[in-house]
Every structure is written in C-alpha cells, then in structure tokens.
Short mmCIF file of C-alpha atoms in Angstrom, two decimals:
data_model
loop_
_atom_site.label_atom_id
_atom_site.label_comp_id
_atom_site.label_asym_id
_atom_site.label_seq_id
_atom_site.Cartn_x
_atom_site.Cartn_y
_atom_site.Cartn_z
CA MET C 10 88.16 119.76 128.53
CA ALA C 11 88.01 120.06 132.31
CA ASP C 12 85.18 117.53 132.56
CA TYR C 13 87.22 114.61 131.31
CA ALA C 14 88.40 111.94 133.73
CA HIS C 15 92.06 112.84 133.08
CA PRO C 16 91.88 116.33 131.59
CA GLU C 17 95.64 116.85 131.84
CA VAL C 18 96.39 114.49 128.90
CA LEU C 19 94.52 116.63 126.40
CA VAL C 20 95.94 120.01 125.43
CA SER C 21 94.54 122.67 123.10
CA THR C 22 96.21 124.19 120.05
CA ASP C 23 96.43 127.41 122.12
CA TRP C 24 98.31 125.61 124.87
CA VAL C 25 100.74 124.09 122.38
CA ALA C 26 101.26 127.45 120.64
CA ARG C 27 102.21 128.99 124.01
CA HIS C 28 104.67 126.16 124.81
CA LEU C 29 106.45 125.67 121.48
CA GLY C 30 109.55 127.35 122.90
CA ASP C 31 109.73 125.17 126.01
CA THR C 32 111.90 122.54 124.36
CA ASP C 33 113.81 121.78 127.58
CA THR C 34 110.76 120.22 129.16
CA ILE C 35 108.31 119.60 126.31
CA ARG C 36 108.71 117.74 123.02
CA VAL C 37 106.00 118.08 120.40
CA ILE C 38 105.80 115.01 118.13
CA GLU C 39 103.98 114.74 114.80
CA SER C 40 102.73 111.27 113.80
CA ASN C 41 100.89 110.90 110.51
CA GLU C 42 99.53 108.35 108.17
CA ASP C 43 101.42 110.07 105.34
CA VAL C 44 105.15 109.60 105.88
CA LEU C 45 106.08 112.81 103.97
CA LEU C 46 103.49 115.18 105.41
CA TYR C 47 105.80 116.32 108.24
CA ALA C 48 108.46 117.31 105.69
CA THR C 49 106.04 119.67 103.91
CA GLY C 50 105.63 121.71 107.12
CA HIS C 51 104.95 121.11 110.79
CA LEU C 52 104.71 122.90 114.12
CA HIS C 53 107.81 124.92 114.99
CA ASN C 54 110.22 122.74 117.02
CA ALA C 55 108.16 119.57 116.48
CA VAL C 56 109.91 116.28 115.65
CA HIS C 57 108.59 113.44 113.50
CA ILE C 58 107.98 109.86 114.57
CA ASP C 59 106.50 107.50 111.99
CA TRP C 60 104.20 104.76 113.26
CA GLN C 61 105.51 102.29 110.76
CA THR C 62 109.14 102.95 109.95
CA ASP C 63 110.09 104.18 113.48
CA LEU C 64 107.86 102.20 115.84
CA GLN C 65 107.29 98.87 114.13
CA ASP C 66 109.61 96.00 113.37
CA ASP C 67 108.39 94.14 110.28
CA LEU C 68 110.76 91.26 110.89
CA VAL C 69 108.88 90.15 114.01
CA ARG C 70 105.53 91.83 113.28
CA ASP C 71 105.81 93.64 116.57
CA TYR C 72 106.96 96.93 118.00
CA ILE C 73 110.59 97.85 118.29
CA GLY C 74 112.36 96.68 121.44
CA ALA C 75 113.08 98.74 124.55
CA GLN C 76 116.64 99.45 123.37
CA GLU C 77 115.51 100.82 120.00
CA PHE C 78 112.80 102.84 121.69
CA ALA C 79 115.35 104.33 124.07
CA ARG C 80 117.59 105.21 121.13
CA LEU C 81 114.68 106.82 119.26
CA CYS C 82 113.79 108.99 122.27
CA SER C 83 117.42 109.88 122.94
CA GLU C 84 117.92 110.99 119.32
CA HIS C 85 114.97 113.35 119.66
CA GLY C 86 116.29 114.76 122.92
CA ILE C 87 113.49 113.23 124.96
CA ARG C 88 114.24 112.47 128.61
CA ASN C 89 112.20 110.18 130.84
CA ASP C 90 110.57 113.21 132.46
CA THR C 91 109.90 115.13 129.22
CA THR C 92 106.29 116.04 128.49
CA VAL C 93 105.58 114.62 125.03
CA VAL C 94 102.67 116.08 123.06
CA PHE C 95 101.42 114.14 120.04
CA TYR C 96 99.45 115.47 117.09
CA GLY C 97 98.88 114.33 113.50
CA ASP C 98 96.65 113.91 110.47
CA LYS C 99 93.39 111.91 110.20
CA SER C 100 91.81 113.15 113.47
CA ASN C 101 94.87 112.12 115.48
CA TRP C 102 94.63 108.38 114.73
CA TRP C 103 98.35 107.99 114.47
CA ALA C 104 99.02 110.46 117.26
CA CYS C 105 96.91 108.25 119.55
CA TYR C 106 98.74 105.21 118.25
CA ALA C 107 102.13 106.74 119.00
CA PHE C 108 100.82 107.87 122.41
CA TRP C 109 99.81 104.27 123.12
CA VAL C 110 103.22 102.92 122.07
CA PHE C 111 104.96 105.47 124.32
CA LYS C 112 102.76 104.29 127.21
CA LEU C 113 103.65 100.70 126.35
CA PHE C 114 107.29 101.58 127.04
CA GLY C 115 106.33 103.33 130.26
CA HIS C 116 106.72 107.00 129.28
CA LYS C 117 105.02 109.00 132.03
CA ASP C 118 103.83 112.33 130.68
CA CYS C 119 102.12 111.88 127.30
CA ARG C 120 99.49 114.24 125.89
CA ILE C 121 97.43 114.72 122.75
CA MET C 122 96.83 118.05 121.01
CA ASP C 123 93.06 118.13 120.57
CA GLY C 124 92.04 118.45 116.91
CA GLY C 125 95.48 117.53 115.57
CA ARG C 126 97.14 118.93 112.50
CA ALA C 127 93.89 119.78 110.71
CA LYS C 128 92.69 122.07 113.50
CA TRP C 129 96.08 123.78 113.77
CA SER C 130 96.06 124.46 109.99
CA ALA C 131 92.42 125.53 109.97
CA GLU C 132 93.25 128.14 112.60
CA GLY C 133 95.83 129.60 110.21
CA ARG C 134 98.73 128.85 112.54
CA VAL C 135 102.31 128.65 111.31
CA LEU C 136 103.82 125.48 109.81
CA THR C 137 107.54 125.31 109.07
CA PRO C 138 109.70 122.87 107.09
CA ASP C 139 112.68 123.48 109.43
CA VAL C 140 113.66 120.28 111.20
CA PRO C 141 114.91 120.91 114.74
CA ALA C 142 117.83 119.05 116.29
CA TYR C 143 118.18 118.45 120.01
CA PRO C 144 121.12 117.33 122.11
CA SER C 145 120.98 113.58 122.59
CA THR C 146 119.78 112.21 125.94
CA ASN C 147 120.19 108.94 127.81
CA TYR C 148 116.63 107.70 127.75
CA GLU C 149 115.90 104.57 129.75
CA ALA C 150 112.99 102.56 128.38
CA GLN C 151 111.12 99.88 130.26
CA GLU C 152 110.36 96.58 128.61
CA PRO C 153 106.91 97.02 127.03
CA GLY C 154 104.22 96.56 129.66
CA GLY C 155 101.19 94.33 129.30
CA ASP C 156 98.47 96.23 131.09
CA ILE C 157 97.37 98.29 128.06
CA ARG C 158 98.05 95.71 125.35
CA ALA C 159 96.02 92.54 124.81
CA PHE C 160 97.44 89.54 122.99
CA HIS C 161 95.31 86.95 121.23
CA ALA C 162 95.25 84.34 124.02
CA GLU C 163 94.04 86.92 126.50
CA VAL C 164 91.33 88.12 124.14
CA VAL C 165 90.11 84.52 123.80
CA ARG C 166 89.78 84.20 127.59
CA HIS C 167 88.17 87.61 127.77
CA MET C 168 85.62 86.62 125.11
CA GLU C 169 84.88 83.30 126.82
CA ARG C 170 84.00 84.96 130.09
CA GLY C 171 81.80 87.48 128.32
CA GLY C 172 84.08 90.50 128.78
CA ALA C 173 83.33 93.76 127.03
CA LEU C 174 84.75 93.98 123.50
CA VAL C 175 84.53 97.13 121.39
CA ASP C 176 84.93 96.75 117.64
CA VAL C 177 85.71 100.25 116.34
CA ARG C 178 85.66 99.45 112.62
CA SER C 179 82.98 100.53 110.17
CA PRO C 180 79.58 98.79 110.38
CA GLN C 181 80.30 97.11 107.02
CA GLU C 182 83.50 95.57 108.35
CA TYR C 183 81.78 94.57 111.61
CA ILE C 184 78.81 92.94 109.90
CA GLY C 185 81.15 91.13 107.54
CA GLU C 186 80.16 92.66 104.21
CA VAL C 187 83.72 93.71 103.47
CA THR C 188 87.01 92.22 104.63
CA HIS C 189 88.92 95.47 104.61
CA MET C 190 88.33 99.18 104.97
CA PRO C 191 87.82 101.06 101.71
CA GLY C 192 91.25 102.26 100.64
CA TYR C 193 93.23 99.72 102.66
CA PRO C 194 93.06 96.46 100.66
CA GLN C 195 96.42 95.37 102.03
CA GLU C 196 95.06 95.12 105.54
CA GLY C 197 92.34 92.64 104.74
CA ALA C 198 91.41 89.32 106.26
CA LEU C 199 90.18 86.08 104.78
CA ARG C 200 86.91 86.31 106.69
CA GLY C 201 84.53 89.17 107.40
CA GLY C 202 82.73 89.60 110.72
CA HIS C 203 83.65 90.34 114.32
CA ILE C 204 84.78 88.71 117.55
CA PRO C 205 81.74 87.03 119.16
CA GLY C 206 80.11 89.32 121.70
CA ALA C 207 81.76 92.53 120.47
CA VAL C 208 79.72 95.72 120.19
CA ASN C 209 80.31 98.05 117.24
CA VAL C 210 81.22 101.67 117.92
CA PRO C 211 83.08 103.16 114.94
CA TRP C 212 86.02 105.16 116.32
CA SER C 213 84.91 108.33 114.53
CA ARG C 214 81.83 108.60 116.73
CA ALA C 215 84.15 109.92 119.45
CA ALA C 216 85.36 112.79 117.26
CA ARG C 217 83.74 115.99 116.12
CA GLU C 218 83.87 117.29 112.54
CA ASP C 219 86.95 119.36 113.32
CA GLY C 220 88.80 116.32 114.70
CA THR C 221 88.50 117.31 118.38
CA PHE C 222 87.07 114.88 120.89
CA LYS C 223 83.40 115.10 121.85
CA SER C 224 82.48 116.29 125.34
CA ARG C 225 82.46 113.85 128.23
CA GLU C 226 78.67 113.98 128.35
CA MET C 227 78.37 113.09 124.66
CA LEU C 228 80.94 110.29 125.03
CA GLU C 229 79.15 108.83 128.06
CA GLU C 230 75.92 108.89 126.11
CA ILE C 231 77.53 106.68 123.44
CA TYR C 232 79.77 104.29 125.38
CA LEU C 233 77.91 104.03 128.70
CA GLN C 234 74.20 104.61 128.13
CA GLU C 235 73.92 103.33 124.56
CA GLN C 236 76.44 100.47 124.63
CA GLY C 237 76.26 99.62 128.34
CA LEU C 238 80.02 99.63 128.88
CA THR C 239 81.17 100.27 132.42
CA PRO C 240 84.32 102.14 133.52
CA LYS C 241 84.95 99.57 136.27
CA GLY C 242 84.86 96.51 134.01
CA ASP C 243 87.61 95.05 131.82
CA THR C 244 87.34 96.26 128.24
CA VAL C 245 89.22 95.34 125.07
CA ALA C 246 89.15 97.53 121.94
CA TYR C 247 90.19 96.37 118.48
CA CYS C 248 90.03 97.35 114.79
CA ARG C 249 92.12 96.01 111.89
CA ILE C 250 95.66 96.71 112.95
CA GLY C 251 95.22 98.46 116.28
CA GLU C 252 95.45 102.10 115.21
CA ARG C 253 91.80 103.19 115.13
CA SER C 254 91.30 101.27 118.37
CA SER C 255 94.14 103.19 120.03
CA HIS C 256 91.99 106.29 119.42
CA THR C 257 89.07 104.61 121.22
CA TRP C 258 91.44 103.24 123.87
CA PHE C 259 92.51 106.83 124.56
CA VAL C 260 88.89 107.96 124.82
CA LEU C 261 87.87 105.20 127.22
CA ARG C 262 91.02 105.29 129.35
CA TYR C 263 91.63 109.03 129.67
CA LEU C 264 88.47 110.89 128.77
CA LEU C 265 86.01 108.50 130.43
CA GLY C 266 88.33 107.04 133.09
CA PHE C 267 87.96 103.32 132.36
CA LYS C 268 90.19 101.51 134.87
CA ASN C 269 91.22 98.56 132.74
CA VAL C 270 91.01 98.96 128.99
CA LYS C 271 93.41 97.32 126.58
CA ASN C 272 94.11 97.70 122.90
CA TYR C 273 94.21 94.41 120.97
CA ASP C 274 96.64 95.49 118.25
CA GLY C 275 96.63 92.10 116.53
CA SER C 276 93.04 93.04 115.80
CA TRP C 277 91.08 91.74 112.83
CA THR C 278 94.10 91.09 110.59
CA GLU C 279 95.11 88.50 113.22
CA TRP C 280 91.76 87.20 114.50
CA GLY C 281 90.03 87.15 111.09
CA ASN C 282 92.82 85.06 109.58
CA LEU C 283 93.49 82.74 112.51
CA VAL C 284 92.71 79.04 112.15
CA GLY C 285 90.13 77.98 114.74
CA ALA C 286 89.14 81.48 115.92
CA PRO C 287 85.33 81.76 116.12
CA ILE C 288 83.63 84.76 114.56
CA GLU C 289 80.15 86.24 114.33
CA ARG C 290 78.55 87.82 111.30
CA GLY C 291 75.67 90.20 110.91
CA GLU C 292 74.05 92.67 113.26
CA PRO C 293 74.60 92.32 117.00
CA GLU C 294 72.02 90.04 118.56
CA ALA C 295 69.20 91.85 120.33
CA GLU C 296 69.22 91.22 124.06
CA MET V 1 111.20 100.22 81.39
CA SER V 2 110.90 103.31 79.19
CA ASP V 3 114.01 105.44 78.73
CA ARG V 4 112.57 108.16 80.91
CA LEU V 5 111.76 105.75 83.71
CA THR V 6 115.28 104.32 83.48
CA GLU V 7 116.57 107.87 83.83
CA THR V 8 114.34 108.48 86.86
CA VAL V 9 115.45 105.22 88.49
CA GLU V 10 119.09 106.24 87.94
CA GLN V 11 118.44 109.64 89.51
CA PHE V 12 116.90 108.00 92.56
CA ALA V 13 119.89 105.65 92.86
CA LEU V 14 122.24 108.66 93.14
CA VAL V 15 120.55 109.84 96.34
CA PRO V 16 121.38 108.16 99.67
CA ASP V 17 118.79 105.74 101.12
CA THR V 18 117.76 108.06 103.93
CA ASP V 19 117.00 111.04 101.64
CA ARG V 20 115.55 109.26 98.62
CA LEU V 21 111.92 109.41 99.71
CA TYR V 22 112.10 113.21 99.83
CA LEU V 23 112.55 113.27 96.05
CA LEU V 24 108.82 112.59 95.92
CA LEU V 25 108.15 116.04 97.41
CA ASP V 26 109.42 117.71 94.21
CA TYR V 27 107.11 115.57 92.14
CA ALA V 28 104.24 116.39 94.51
CA GLU V 29 105.05 120.08 94.10
CA GLN V 30 105.24 119.89 90.31
CA LEU V 31 102.03 117.95 89.65
CA PRO V 32 100.11 120.26 87.28
CA PRO V 33 96.56 121.22 88.28
CA LEU V 34 93.71 119.38 86.61
CA PRO V 35 92.63 121.11 83.36
CA ASP V 36 89.22 122.77 83.55
CA ARG V 37 87.71 120.42 81.01
CA LEU V 38 88.18 117.53 83.46
CA SER V 39 86.72 119.26 86.50
CA ALA V 40 83.18 118.09 85.71
CA ALA V 41 84.36 114.46 85.65
CA ARG V 42 86.22 115.09 88.92
CA GLU V 43 83.06 116.54 90.52
CA ALA V 44 81.06 113.53 89.36
CA GLY V 45 83.56 111.23 91.06
CA LEU V 46 84.77 109.69 87.78
CA GLY V 47 88.39 108.61 87.62
CA ARG V 48 88.75 108.12 91.35
CA VAL V 49 91.29 105.56 92.46
CA HIS V 50 89.22 103.73 95.04
CA GLU V 51 92.17 101.85 96.51
CA CYS V 52 93.52 105.12 97.87
CA GLN V 53 92.12 106.41 101.12
CA SER V 54 92.77 109.99 100.07
CA PRO V 55 90.72 111.33 97.13
CA VAL V 56 93.02 110.52 94.19
CA PHE V 57 91.79 111.12 90.63
CA LEU V 58 93.62 109.94 87.53
CA TYR V 59 92.75 110.52 83.84
CA ALA V 60 94.37 109.31 80.62
CA GLU V 61 93.89 110.49 77.06
CA VAL V 62 95.52 108.94 74.01
CA GLU V 63 96.17 111.00 70.89
CA GLY V 64 97.46 108.78 68.09
CA GLU V 65 100.36 107.01 69.79
CA THR V 66 100.81 109.57 72.53
CA VAL V 67 99.55 109.30 76.11
CA HIS V 68 98.48 112.39 78.09
CA LEU V 69 98.04 112.06 81.85
CA PHE V 70 96.18 114.26 84.32
CA ALA V 71 95.66 113.83 88.03
CA ASP V 72 94.31 115.48 91.16
CA VAL V 73 95.68 114.50 94.58
CA PRO V 74 95.32 116.51 97.83
CA ARG V 75 98.40 118.33 99.11
CA GLU V 76 97.70 116.85 102.55
CA ALA V 77 98.72 113.47 101.11
CA PRO V 78 102.17 114.34 99.73
CA THR V 79 103.43 110.76 99.46
CA VAL V 80 100.73 109.54 97.08
CA ARG V 81 100.72 112.96 95.38
CA GLY V 82 104.45 112.55 94.77
CA LEU V 83 104.11 109.03 93.43
CA VAL V 84 101.30 110.07 91.08
CA GLY V 85 103.31 113.15 90.08
CA LEU V 86 106.28 110.92 89.24
CA LEU V 87 104.13 108.71 87.03
CA VAL V 88 102.51 111.69 85.30
CA GLU V 89 105.84 113.37 84.63
CA THR V 90 107.62 110.21 83.52
CA TYR V 91 104.84 108.89 81.27
CA GLU V 92 103.39 112.10 79.81
CA GLY V 93 103.97 111.73 76.08
CA ALA V 94 104.80 108.02 76.29
CA THR V 95 103.22 105.37 74.08
CA PRO V 96 100.39 103.14 75.38
CA GLU V 97 102.77 100.17 75.11
CA GLU V 98 105.28 101.86 77.40
CA VAL V 99 102.57 102.42 80.02
CA ALA V 100 101.43 98.80 79.70
CA ALA V 101 105.03 97.70 80.34
CA LEU V 102 105.35 99.73 83.56
CA PRO V 103 106.98 97.40 86.09
CA GLU V 104 104.80 96.33 89.03
CA ASP V 105 107.82 96.45 91.35
CA LEU V 106 108.48 100.11 90.60
CA LEU V 107 108.85 101.09 94.28
CA TYR V 108 111.67 98.57 94.67
CA ARG V 109 113.39 99.77 91.50
CA LEU V 110 113.19 103.34 92.79
CA GLY V 111 114.64 102.12 96.08
CA ILE V 112 111.86 103.56 98.26
CA ALA V 113 109.88 100.42 99.17
CA LYS V 114 111.62 99.99 102.51
CA GLN V 115 111.30 103.67 103.42
CA LEU V 116 107.56 103.56 102.76
CA GLY V 117 107.07 100.47 104.92
CA MET V 118 105.17 97.33 104.03
CA ARG V 119 101.65 98.62 104.54
CA ARG V 120 102.05 101.70 102.40
CA GLN V 121 103.62 99.89 99.45
CA GLN V 122 100.58 97.97 98.39
CA GLY V 123 98.25 100.96 98.32
CA PHE V 124 100.36 102.18 95.40
CA ALA V 125 99.35 99.10 93.39
CA GLY V 126 95.86 100.62 92.97
CA VAL V 127 97.31 103.72 91.32
CA LEU V 128 99.44 101.66 88.91
CA HIS V 129 96.51 99.44 88.04
CA ARG V 130 94.26 102.43 87.35
CA LEU V 131 96.91 104.08 85.18
CA LYS V 132 97.32 100.98 83.05
CA THR V 133 93.62 100.26 82.62
CA SER V 134 92.67 103.85 81.80
CA VAL V 135 95.45 104.14 79.20
CA ALA V 136 94.43 100.78 77.68
CA GLU V 137 90.78 101.92 77.52
CA ALA V 138 91.66 105.31 76.02
CA ALA V 139 93.89 103.65 73.40
CA ARG V 140 91.08 101.41 72.18
#
C-alpha cells in the first residue's frame, strides 16, 4: 500500500482488527448495497450508514443537508476529528460512495478498509450482531463542497473543452447496447451510449478478485499508459448513479494522486434522459 | 390478498416503522434449502431471476390445486433473501389463483417500501413477476 499517492487513506483488515477498540478516536462504518446485511453481523464496534436511507433525500433527489449530516454523525458519536473507516459489500462500492459523501461535507480523516467485508469474512474474522451505542457529539458539518462533485452544467463545459471523462460502466452500457446494468432495471435511461469523448474503464478493473485495490503500478498501466489520463489534468468520472464512479474517483484521487477529479453523480440516469444532451454510441473512435 | 398474506400484513403492522424491516431477517433465516432434485436446474442456471443482481433462483411446482415453492438466495443478500422467504412461506400450499392475485404493491402493504428506499423497491418487482409466471406455467 505504501506506493500509493496517499497511502494513509487505505487501511488493511489487520490494521482495523488492531484498532477496533479505539472508539474514542476511530469510528468504523459499514455501508452496503443490502440494507439488512449489517444486522446479520458486522465488525465489532462498527456502526451502519446506509447510502440510500441515511445519505440521500428522495424529495430533492440530492444528498441530505449539512444539518442532517451533522445530526447523523453526532448520533454515531463521530466528532470532526474522528478517523472514520469505511468498509462494505460489493468490493467497497458503497463504502467508497459513503467516503465521497463524507468528503463532500468536509470530513477530514476518512479511510477505506482494503478488501471490504468480503475480505474480512474470508479471513475468518469475527462478525457480531451487537449494535454499539456511542455518546452523542456536536458535529459541525460544512455545506457540501463543490470541488469533488460535478453538476451537469459543469460536465457540459468540461466536455466542450475536451476534458477527460471516464465512463466506469460496463462496455455494453458504454457502447449503448443496454440502457441499464443487468439486475438494476430501475436505474435505466431512455437512451444508451456515453458522454461524447468519454473513455470506458469499467470500475472493476481497479479491483482484484478479493476486492482489494490493484497496485499503483497496475493502476497506472490502466489509467495512465492505456487510457492516457494525466494526474495534472481535470478529470470527471461517472456511471449510472454515481456509486461505481465514486470507487474510480477514490482510485484516481487517492491511489494515483490526481489533483482535480470529480464525481458526476447525476451520471447516466441524468445525462441519458436529458433533453438536448448529446451522446455517442459505439466503440470509442480510434485516434 | 390470501388469508395468510392478510395475516402477514397484520403482523407487520404491529411492529413499529423503524423495526419492521428486521422482520425480513427471520424469513431469510427460515428459507428452506433447495431440495436436491432441483440442484441440477440451479447449476444449469435455470430459474434465475435476472432482475436481481444477486444470484436468486426461484422454482414453482403445482400439484392439483396446490402450489409448492422453492428458492435459493445467498445469505450475503439478506434483504432479497428475506423477501423471497416471505413469499415462499406465505404462498407455500396456496392455489395458483391466489398467487396470480398477489398484489403488486406488496411492499407498501407490508409497510417497508420507505425503509427500503426508492431504488431497492423496484428490484423486488422482478421476483414477483417470476413467481407469478412460473406458477402460471406450472399450473398449465
């Protein structure tokens, strides 16, 4: 892990196992696709934050506000200087998503447990159904910041000036053969294809079989040499709803040290359905 | 709704909003394993509910006027395992007509739609659809 641009944000299952008792300074947070998985057993002393019912506000199709975020953190005994460590199912998709949302509200010390829940279980480590309770804190949340989140208008300008766009969906979704990912019909779009100029790097290429991140060398091979992305340039990542792309955002920002990379969470469910938004279909054009 | 579903809906209504979703964990726990005679079909990928991202398999047999249901859902996906378990338990032994009349808005009637969140609700529609079509086919 030491080779990564910001190695401190990635911690091992060993590290977490050693720090499970340090609840005064560290809070371990499980974030899953499955809303009941935490209840069946989780890391000792870990709390549960759900990407959908805790972090999103359906009424405005946006994230919760700073006040609600502060309340959520306070309820879980998280202070502004607490080290929060995220882990979850599905190769840490939702852990990365929650990490990104915490960064949006300006939380300083966020980390990911490499390999997530699957690695922890595979190593035969203990899971418990006991839900911990922590004394409430007075968390102060910032208004969500814009430097890691791209809105539609900004993506349009970015596209027009030929900025780097990374589409992290499956090749079938990128080419335009299907309008949703297998298994997620509810997150479809009326049109299939991608944002003009985007390259296609499915998010899973950054992960190993066991859910851990690939080495820096392997990641550079994919994103830098193969795709020609540059850590100094402005980059925007997107998928369908912004969760797979938060995984790639994490890889580019923290493991490869990209200076300015944003997650476009409106993603294809917004762009693909938007009146007047241009799209491309088929394979990327050869240069 | 069948009498047993009405009973289940009433049981769910007795539990406070915040705890209701956890009732699914009991159903997830109680889902019987797939009988051996269906394991070949399972291996061949038959009976898979393609709308579910997790590998969910659902089988229906109809004996006279009686429906028998079997399913396999990973334990790592307890929410969908619980929902499938609820359907299997509530509709085992039902008539094909009762399955055909299963309400599409079941999650609302159970009072767990909001707790699941908008995006998770619609994935369940694939399971319901598969249940109804496989019972209808088996009854033919």
